[in-house]
PDB file of C-alpha atoms in Angstrom:
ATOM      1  CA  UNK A   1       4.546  -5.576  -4.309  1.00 52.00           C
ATOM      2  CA  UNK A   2       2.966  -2.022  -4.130  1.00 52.00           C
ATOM      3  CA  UNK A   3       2.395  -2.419  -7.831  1.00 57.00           C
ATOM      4  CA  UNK A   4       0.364  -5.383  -7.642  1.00 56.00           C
ATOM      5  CA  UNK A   5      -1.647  -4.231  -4.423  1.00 49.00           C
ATOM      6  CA  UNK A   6      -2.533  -0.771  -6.339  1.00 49.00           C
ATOM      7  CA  UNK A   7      -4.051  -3.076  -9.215  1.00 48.00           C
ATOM      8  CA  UNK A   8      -6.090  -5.538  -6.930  1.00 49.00           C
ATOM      9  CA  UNK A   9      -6.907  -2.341  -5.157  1.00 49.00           C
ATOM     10  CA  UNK A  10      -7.930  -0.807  -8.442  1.00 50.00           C
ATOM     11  CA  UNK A  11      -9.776  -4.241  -9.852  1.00 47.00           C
ATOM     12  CA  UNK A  12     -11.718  -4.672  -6.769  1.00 46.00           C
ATOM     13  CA  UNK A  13     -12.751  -1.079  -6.899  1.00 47.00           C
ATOM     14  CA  UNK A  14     -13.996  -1.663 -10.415  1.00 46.00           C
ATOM     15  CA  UNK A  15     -16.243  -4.771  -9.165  1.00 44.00           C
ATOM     16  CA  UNK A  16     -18.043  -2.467  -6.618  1.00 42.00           C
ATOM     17  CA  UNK A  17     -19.290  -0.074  -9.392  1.00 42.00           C
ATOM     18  CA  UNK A  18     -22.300  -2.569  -9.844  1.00 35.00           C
ATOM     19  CA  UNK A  19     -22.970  -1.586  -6.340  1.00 38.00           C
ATOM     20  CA  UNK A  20     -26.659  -0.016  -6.256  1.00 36.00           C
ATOM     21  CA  UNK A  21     -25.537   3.943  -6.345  1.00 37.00           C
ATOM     22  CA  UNK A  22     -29.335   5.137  -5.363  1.00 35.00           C
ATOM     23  CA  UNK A  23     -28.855   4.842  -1.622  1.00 35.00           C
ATOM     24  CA  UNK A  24     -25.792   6.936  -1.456  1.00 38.00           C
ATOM     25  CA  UNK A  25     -27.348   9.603  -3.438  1.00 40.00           C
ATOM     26  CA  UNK A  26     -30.302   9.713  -0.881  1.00 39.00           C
ATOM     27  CA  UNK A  27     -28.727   9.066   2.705  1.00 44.00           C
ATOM     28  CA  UNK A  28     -25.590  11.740   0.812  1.00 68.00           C
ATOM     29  CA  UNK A  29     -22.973   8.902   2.999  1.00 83.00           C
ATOM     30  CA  UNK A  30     -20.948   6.416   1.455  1.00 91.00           C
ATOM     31  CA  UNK A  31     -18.109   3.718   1.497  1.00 94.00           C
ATOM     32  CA  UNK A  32     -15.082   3.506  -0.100  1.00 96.00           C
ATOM     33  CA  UNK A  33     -11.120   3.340  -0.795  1.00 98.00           C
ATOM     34  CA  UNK A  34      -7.773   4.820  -1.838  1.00 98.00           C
ATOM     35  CA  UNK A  35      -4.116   4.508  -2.486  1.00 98.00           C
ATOM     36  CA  UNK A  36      -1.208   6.306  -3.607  1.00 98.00           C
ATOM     37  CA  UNK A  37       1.954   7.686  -2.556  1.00 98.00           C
ATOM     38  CA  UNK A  38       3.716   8.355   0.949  1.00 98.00           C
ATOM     39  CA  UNK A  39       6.314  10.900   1.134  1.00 98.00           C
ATOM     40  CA  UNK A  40       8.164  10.457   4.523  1.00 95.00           C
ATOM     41  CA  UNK A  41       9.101  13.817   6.499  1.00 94.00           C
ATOM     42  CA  UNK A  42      10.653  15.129   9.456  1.00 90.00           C
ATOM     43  CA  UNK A  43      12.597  12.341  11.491  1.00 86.00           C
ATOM     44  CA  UNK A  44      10.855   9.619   9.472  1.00 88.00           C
ATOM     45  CA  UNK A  45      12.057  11.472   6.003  1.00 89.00           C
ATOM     46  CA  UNK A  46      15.862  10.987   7.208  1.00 86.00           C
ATOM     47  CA  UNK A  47      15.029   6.812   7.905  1.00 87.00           C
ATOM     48  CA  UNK A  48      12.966   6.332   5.075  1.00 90.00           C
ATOM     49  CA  UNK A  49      12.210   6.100   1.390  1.00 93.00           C
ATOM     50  CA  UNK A  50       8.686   7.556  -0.215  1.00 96.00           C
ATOM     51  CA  UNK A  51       5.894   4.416   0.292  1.00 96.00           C
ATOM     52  CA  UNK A  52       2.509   3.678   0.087  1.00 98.00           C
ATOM     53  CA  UNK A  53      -0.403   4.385   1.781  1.00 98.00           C
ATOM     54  CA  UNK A  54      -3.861   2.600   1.373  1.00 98.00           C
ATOM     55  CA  UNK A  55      -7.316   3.153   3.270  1.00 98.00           C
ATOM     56  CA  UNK A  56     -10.688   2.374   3.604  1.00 98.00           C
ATOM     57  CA  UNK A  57     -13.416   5.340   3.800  1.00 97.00           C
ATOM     58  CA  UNK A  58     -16.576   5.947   5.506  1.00 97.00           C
ATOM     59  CA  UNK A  59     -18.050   9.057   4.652  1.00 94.00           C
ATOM     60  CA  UNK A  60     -20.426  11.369   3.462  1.00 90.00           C
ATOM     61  CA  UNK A  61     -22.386  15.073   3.701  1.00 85.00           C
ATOM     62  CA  UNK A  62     -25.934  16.225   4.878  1.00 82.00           C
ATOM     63  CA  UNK A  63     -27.491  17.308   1.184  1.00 79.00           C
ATOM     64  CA  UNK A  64     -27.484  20.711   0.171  1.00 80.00           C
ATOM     65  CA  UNK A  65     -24.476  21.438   2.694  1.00 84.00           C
ATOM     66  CA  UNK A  66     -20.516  22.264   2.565  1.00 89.00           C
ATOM     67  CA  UNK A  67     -19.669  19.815   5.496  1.00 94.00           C
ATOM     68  CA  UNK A  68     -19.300  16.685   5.700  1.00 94.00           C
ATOM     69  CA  UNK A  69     -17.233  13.878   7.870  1.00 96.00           C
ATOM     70  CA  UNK A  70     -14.789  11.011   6.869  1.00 97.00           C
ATOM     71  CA  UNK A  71     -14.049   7.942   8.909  1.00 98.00           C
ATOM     72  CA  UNK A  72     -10.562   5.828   7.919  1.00 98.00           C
ATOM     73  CA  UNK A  73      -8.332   3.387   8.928  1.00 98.00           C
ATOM     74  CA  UNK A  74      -5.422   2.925   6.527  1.00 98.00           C
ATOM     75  CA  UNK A  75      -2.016   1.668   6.379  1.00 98.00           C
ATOM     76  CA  UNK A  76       1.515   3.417   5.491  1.00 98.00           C
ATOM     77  CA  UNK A  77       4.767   1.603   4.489  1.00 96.00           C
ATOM     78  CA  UNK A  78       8.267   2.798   3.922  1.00 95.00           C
ATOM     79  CA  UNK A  79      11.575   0.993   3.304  1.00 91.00           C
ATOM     80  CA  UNK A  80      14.834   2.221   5.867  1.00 87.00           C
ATOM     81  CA  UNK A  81      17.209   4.652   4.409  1.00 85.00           C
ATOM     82  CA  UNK A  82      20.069   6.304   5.604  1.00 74.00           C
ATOM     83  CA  UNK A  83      20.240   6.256   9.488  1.00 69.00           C
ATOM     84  CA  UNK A  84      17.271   3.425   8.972  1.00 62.00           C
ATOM     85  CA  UNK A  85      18.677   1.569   6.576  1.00 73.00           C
ATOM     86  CA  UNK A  86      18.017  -1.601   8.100  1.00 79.00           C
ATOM     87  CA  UNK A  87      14.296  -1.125   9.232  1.00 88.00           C
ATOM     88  CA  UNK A  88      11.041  -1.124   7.795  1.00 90.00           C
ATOM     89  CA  UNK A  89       8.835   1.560   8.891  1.00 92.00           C
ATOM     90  CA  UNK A  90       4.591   1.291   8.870  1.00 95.00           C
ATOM     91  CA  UNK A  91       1.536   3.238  10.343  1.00 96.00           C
ATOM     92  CA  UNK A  92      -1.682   1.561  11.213  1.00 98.00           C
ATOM     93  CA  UNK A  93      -4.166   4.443  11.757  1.00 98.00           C
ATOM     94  CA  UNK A  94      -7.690   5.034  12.704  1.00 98.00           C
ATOM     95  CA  UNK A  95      -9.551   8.798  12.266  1.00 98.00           C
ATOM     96  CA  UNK A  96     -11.953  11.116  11.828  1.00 98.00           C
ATOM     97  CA  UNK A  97     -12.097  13.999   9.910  1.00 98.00           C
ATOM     98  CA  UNK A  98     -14.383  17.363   8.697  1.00 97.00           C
ATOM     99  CA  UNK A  99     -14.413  17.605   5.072  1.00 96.00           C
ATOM    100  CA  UNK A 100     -15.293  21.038   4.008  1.00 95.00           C
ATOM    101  CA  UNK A 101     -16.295  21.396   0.055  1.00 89.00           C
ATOM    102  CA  UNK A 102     -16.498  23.861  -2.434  1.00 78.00           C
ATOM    103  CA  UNK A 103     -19.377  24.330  -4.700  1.00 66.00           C
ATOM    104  CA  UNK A 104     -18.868  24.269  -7.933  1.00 62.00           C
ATOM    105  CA  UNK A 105     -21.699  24.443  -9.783  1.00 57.00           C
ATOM    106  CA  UNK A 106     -21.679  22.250 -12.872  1.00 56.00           C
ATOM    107  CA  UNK A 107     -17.802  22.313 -13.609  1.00 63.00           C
ATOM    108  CA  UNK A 108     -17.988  18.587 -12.670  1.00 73.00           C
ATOM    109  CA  UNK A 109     -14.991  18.690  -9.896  1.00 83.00           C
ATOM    110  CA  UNK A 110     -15.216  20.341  -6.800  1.00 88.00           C
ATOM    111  CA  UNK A 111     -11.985  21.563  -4.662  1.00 93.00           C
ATOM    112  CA  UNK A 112     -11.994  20.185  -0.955  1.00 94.00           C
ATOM    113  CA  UNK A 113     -10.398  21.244   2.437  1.00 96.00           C
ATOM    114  CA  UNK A 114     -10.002  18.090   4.929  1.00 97.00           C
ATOM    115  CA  UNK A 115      -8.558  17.967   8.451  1.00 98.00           C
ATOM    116  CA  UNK A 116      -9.474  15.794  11.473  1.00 98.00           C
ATOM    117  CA  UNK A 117      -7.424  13.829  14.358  1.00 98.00           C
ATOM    118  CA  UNK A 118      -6.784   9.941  15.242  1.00 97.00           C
ATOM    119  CA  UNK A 119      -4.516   7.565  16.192  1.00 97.00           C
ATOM    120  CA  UNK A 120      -1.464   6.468  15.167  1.00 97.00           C
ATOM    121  CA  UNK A 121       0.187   2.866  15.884  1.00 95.00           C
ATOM    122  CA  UNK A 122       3.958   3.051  14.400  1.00 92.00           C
ATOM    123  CA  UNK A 123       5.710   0.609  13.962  1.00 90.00           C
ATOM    124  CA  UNK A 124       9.695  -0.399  12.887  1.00 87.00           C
ATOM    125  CA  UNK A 125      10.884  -3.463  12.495  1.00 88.00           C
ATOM    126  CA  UNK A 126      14.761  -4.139  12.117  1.00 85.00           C
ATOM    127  CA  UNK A 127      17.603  -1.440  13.121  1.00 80.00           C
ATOM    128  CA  UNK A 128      18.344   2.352  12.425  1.00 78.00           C
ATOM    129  CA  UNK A 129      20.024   4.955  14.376  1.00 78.00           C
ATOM    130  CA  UNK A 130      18.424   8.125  16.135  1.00 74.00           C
ATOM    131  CA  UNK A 131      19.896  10.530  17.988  1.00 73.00           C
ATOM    132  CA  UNK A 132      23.095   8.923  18.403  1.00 74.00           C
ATOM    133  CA  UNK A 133      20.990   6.248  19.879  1.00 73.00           C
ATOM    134  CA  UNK A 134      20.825   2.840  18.305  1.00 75.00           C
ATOM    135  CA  UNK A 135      17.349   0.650  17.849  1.00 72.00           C
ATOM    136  CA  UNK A 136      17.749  -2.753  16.947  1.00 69.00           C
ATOM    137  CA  UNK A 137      14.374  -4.418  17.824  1.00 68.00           C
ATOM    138  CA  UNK A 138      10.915  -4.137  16.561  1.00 79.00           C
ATOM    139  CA  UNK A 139       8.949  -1.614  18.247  1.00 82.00           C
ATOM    140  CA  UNK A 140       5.674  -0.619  18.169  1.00 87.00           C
ATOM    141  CA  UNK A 141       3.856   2.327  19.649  1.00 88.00           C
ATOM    142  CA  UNK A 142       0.693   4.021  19.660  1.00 92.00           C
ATOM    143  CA  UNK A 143       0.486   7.855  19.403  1.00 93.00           C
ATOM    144  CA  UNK A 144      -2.203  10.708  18.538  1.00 95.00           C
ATOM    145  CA  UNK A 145      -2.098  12.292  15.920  1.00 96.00           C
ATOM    146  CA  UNK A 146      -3.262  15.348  13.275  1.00 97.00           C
ATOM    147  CA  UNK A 147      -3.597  15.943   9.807  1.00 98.00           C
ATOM    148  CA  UNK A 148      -4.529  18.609   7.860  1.00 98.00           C
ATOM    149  CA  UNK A 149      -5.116  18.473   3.581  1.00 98.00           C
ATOM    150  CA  UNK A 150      -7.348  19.186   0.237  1.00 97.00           C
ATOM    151  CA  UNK A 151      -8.406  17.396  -2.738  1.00 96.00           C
ATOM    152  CA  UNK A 152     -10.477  17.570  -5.438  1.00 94.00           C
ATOM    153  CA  UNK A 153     -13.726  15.730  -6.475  1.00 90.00           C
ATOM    154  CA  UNK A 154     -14.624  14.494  -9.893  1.00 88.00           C
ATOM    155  CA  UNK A 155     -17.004  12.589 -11.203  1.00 83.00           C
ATOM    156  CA  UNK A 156     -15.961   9.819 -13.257  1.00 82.00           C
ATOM    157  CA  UNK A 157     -18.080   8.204 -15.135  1.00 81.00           C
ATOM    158  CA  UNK A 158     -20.944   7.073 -12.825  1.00 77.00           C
ATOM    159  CA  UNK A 159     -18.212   7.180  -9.769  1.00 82.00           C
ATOM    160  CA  UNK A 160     -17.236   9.930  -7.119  1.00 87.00           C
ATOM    161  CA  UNK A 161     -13.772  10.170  -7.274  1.00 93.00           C
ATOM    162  CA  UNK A 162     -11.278  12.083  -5.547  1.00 95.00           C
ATOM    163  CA  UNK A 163      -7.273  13.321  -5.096  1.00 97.00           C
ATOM    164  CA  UNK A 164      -6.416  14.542  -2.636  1.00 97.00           C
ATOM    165  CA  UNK A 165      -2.930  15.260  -0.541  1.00 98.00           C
ATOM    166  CA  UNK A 166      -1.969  16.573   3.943  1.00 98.00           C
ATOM    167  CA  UNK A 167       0.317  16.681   6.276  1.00 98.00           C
ATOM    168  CA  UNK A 168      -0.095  13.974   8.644  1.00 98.00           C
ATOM    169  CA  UNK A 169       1.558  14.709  12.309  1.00 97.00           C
ATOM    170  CA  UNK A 170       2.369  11.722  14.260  1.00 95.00           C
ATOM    171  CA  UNK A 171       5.075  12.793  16.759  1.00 85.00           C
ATOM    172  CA  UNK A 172       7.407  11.273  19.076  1.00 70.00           C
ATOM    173  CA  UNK A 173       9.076  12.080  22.191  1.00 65.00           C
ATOM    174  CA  UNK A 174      11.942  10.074  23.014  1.00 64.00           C
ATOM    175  CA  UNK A 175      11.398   8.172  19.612  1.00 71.00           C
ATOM    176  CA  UNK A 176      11.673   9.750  15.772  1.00 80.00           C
ATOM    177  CA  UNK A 177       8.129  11.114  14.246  1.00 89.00           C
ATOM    178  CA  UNK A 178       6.398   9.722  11.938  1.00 93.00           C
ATOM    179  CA  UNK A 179       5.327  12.500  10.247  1.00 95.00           C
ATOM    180  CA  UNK A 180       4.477  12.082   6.617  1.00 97.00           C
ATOM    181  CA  UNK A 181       2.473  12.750   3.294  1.00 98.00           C
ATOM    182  CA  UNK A 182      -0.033  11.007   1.801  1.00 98.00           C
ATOM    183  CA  UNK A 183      -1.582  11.827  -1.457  1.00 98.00           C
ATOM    184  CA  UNK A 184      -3.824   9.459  -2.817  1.00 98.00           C
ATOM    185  CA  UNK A 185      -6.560   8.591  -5.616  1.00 97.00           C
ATOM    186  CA  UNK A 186      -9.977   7.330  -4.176  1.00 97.00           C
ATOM    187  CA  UNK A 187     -12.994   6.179  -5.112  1.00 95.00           C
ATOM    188  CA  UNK A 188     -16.345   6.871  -2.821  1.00 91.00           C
ATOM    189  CA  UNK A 189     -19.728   4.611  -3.747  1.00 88.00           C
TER     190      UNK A 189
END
C-alpha cells in the first residue's frame, strides 16, 4: 500500500509541473508535497515498525532573505510491534514552522535548518501493552507538539526540490509518545 501511494504521490506531483512557475518566483511562496520514511522512537519505537509519512506544504521566503515559513498538515502510519503488536499506530498533524536557509551561491543545492510547533492527533487502533497496562480499544488524542530538522534544496530540473529529516516530539503523559522521525523527499511549485 505505501508503495502504490508513494507512486500516485509521485505521478500527481509530475502533473503539477505544468503549473505556471512565474508566480512563485515573484510572490517567493509556494505549494507543495512530500513523502518518505517514518522511523518510530521513544515509547512509540518499542510498539512500532518504521512507516510512512506524507504531507502537504505551504510555504515560501521574502526574496533576497534566509527566512522563510512552512505550513503542513501530514499524516504518519506505523504497524504494532512488540508490546503493540496488535495495533496500528497514526498521527494526523497540523504546523508551522521557520525555515532558515543557507546561501549557496550557484552550487545548485542549498543546506536548510527547519523547526516550528503544532498539533498532534494520535491515534491507535487495536491492542498493545504499556506500562504493564493493557489498551485494547481505539483511542485517539490530541497533543502539542515540537520538531526540530534540516534538509537540503536542489533544483531539479525546472522543480524546487528538497530532503530533508527531524525529530518530531509528540509526548504523552499517562499514554506512550509518539515521538518519531520523518525524513522525506518533496517537491515545492
Amino acid at each position: 500500500m505505501m508503495k502504490r501511494f508513494l507512486v500516485a504521490s509521485t505521478a500527481i506531483a509530475l502533473c503539477l509541473t505544468a503549473a505556471p512557475r512565474q508566480a512563485h518566483a515573484q510572490l517567493g511562496f509556494g505549494f507543495g508535497a512530500s513523502a518518505g520514511l517514518t522511523l518510530p522512537s521513544g515509547d512509540l519505537g518499542d510498539l512500532a515498525k518504521s512507516g510512512y509519512n506524507v504531507k502537504i506544504l505551504l510555504g515560501g521566503r521574502a526574496p533576497l532573505t534566509p527566512v522563510g515559513f512552512r505550513l503542513e498538515g501530514g499524516y504518519d502510519a506505523f504497524k504494532g510491534e512488540g508490546q503493540g503488536s496488535g495495533a496500528d499506530f497514526s498521527i494526523r498533524s497540523g504546523s508551522a514552522n521557520l525555515v532558515l536557509g543557507v546561501p549557496m551561491g550557484t552550487m545548485g543545492a542549498s543546506p536548510y535548518v527547519i523547526g516550528g510547533v503544532g498539533v498532534y492527533n494520535t491515534k491507535v487502533d487495536g491492542s498493545f501493552t504499556f506500562l504493564g497496562q493493557t489498551f485494547n480499544q481505539s483511542q485517539s488524542e490530541s497533543r502539542f507538539g515540537w520538531n526540530i530538522g534540516g534538509g537540503l534544496e536542489f533544483g531539479l530540473g525546472g522543480l524546487k526540490t528538497f530532503v530533508e529529516a527531524r525529530y518530531v516530539n509528540v509526548s504523552g503523559d499517562k499514554n506512550p509518545d509518539f515521538n518519531h522521525i520523518p525524513i522525506s523527499f518533496g517537491v515545492m511549485f
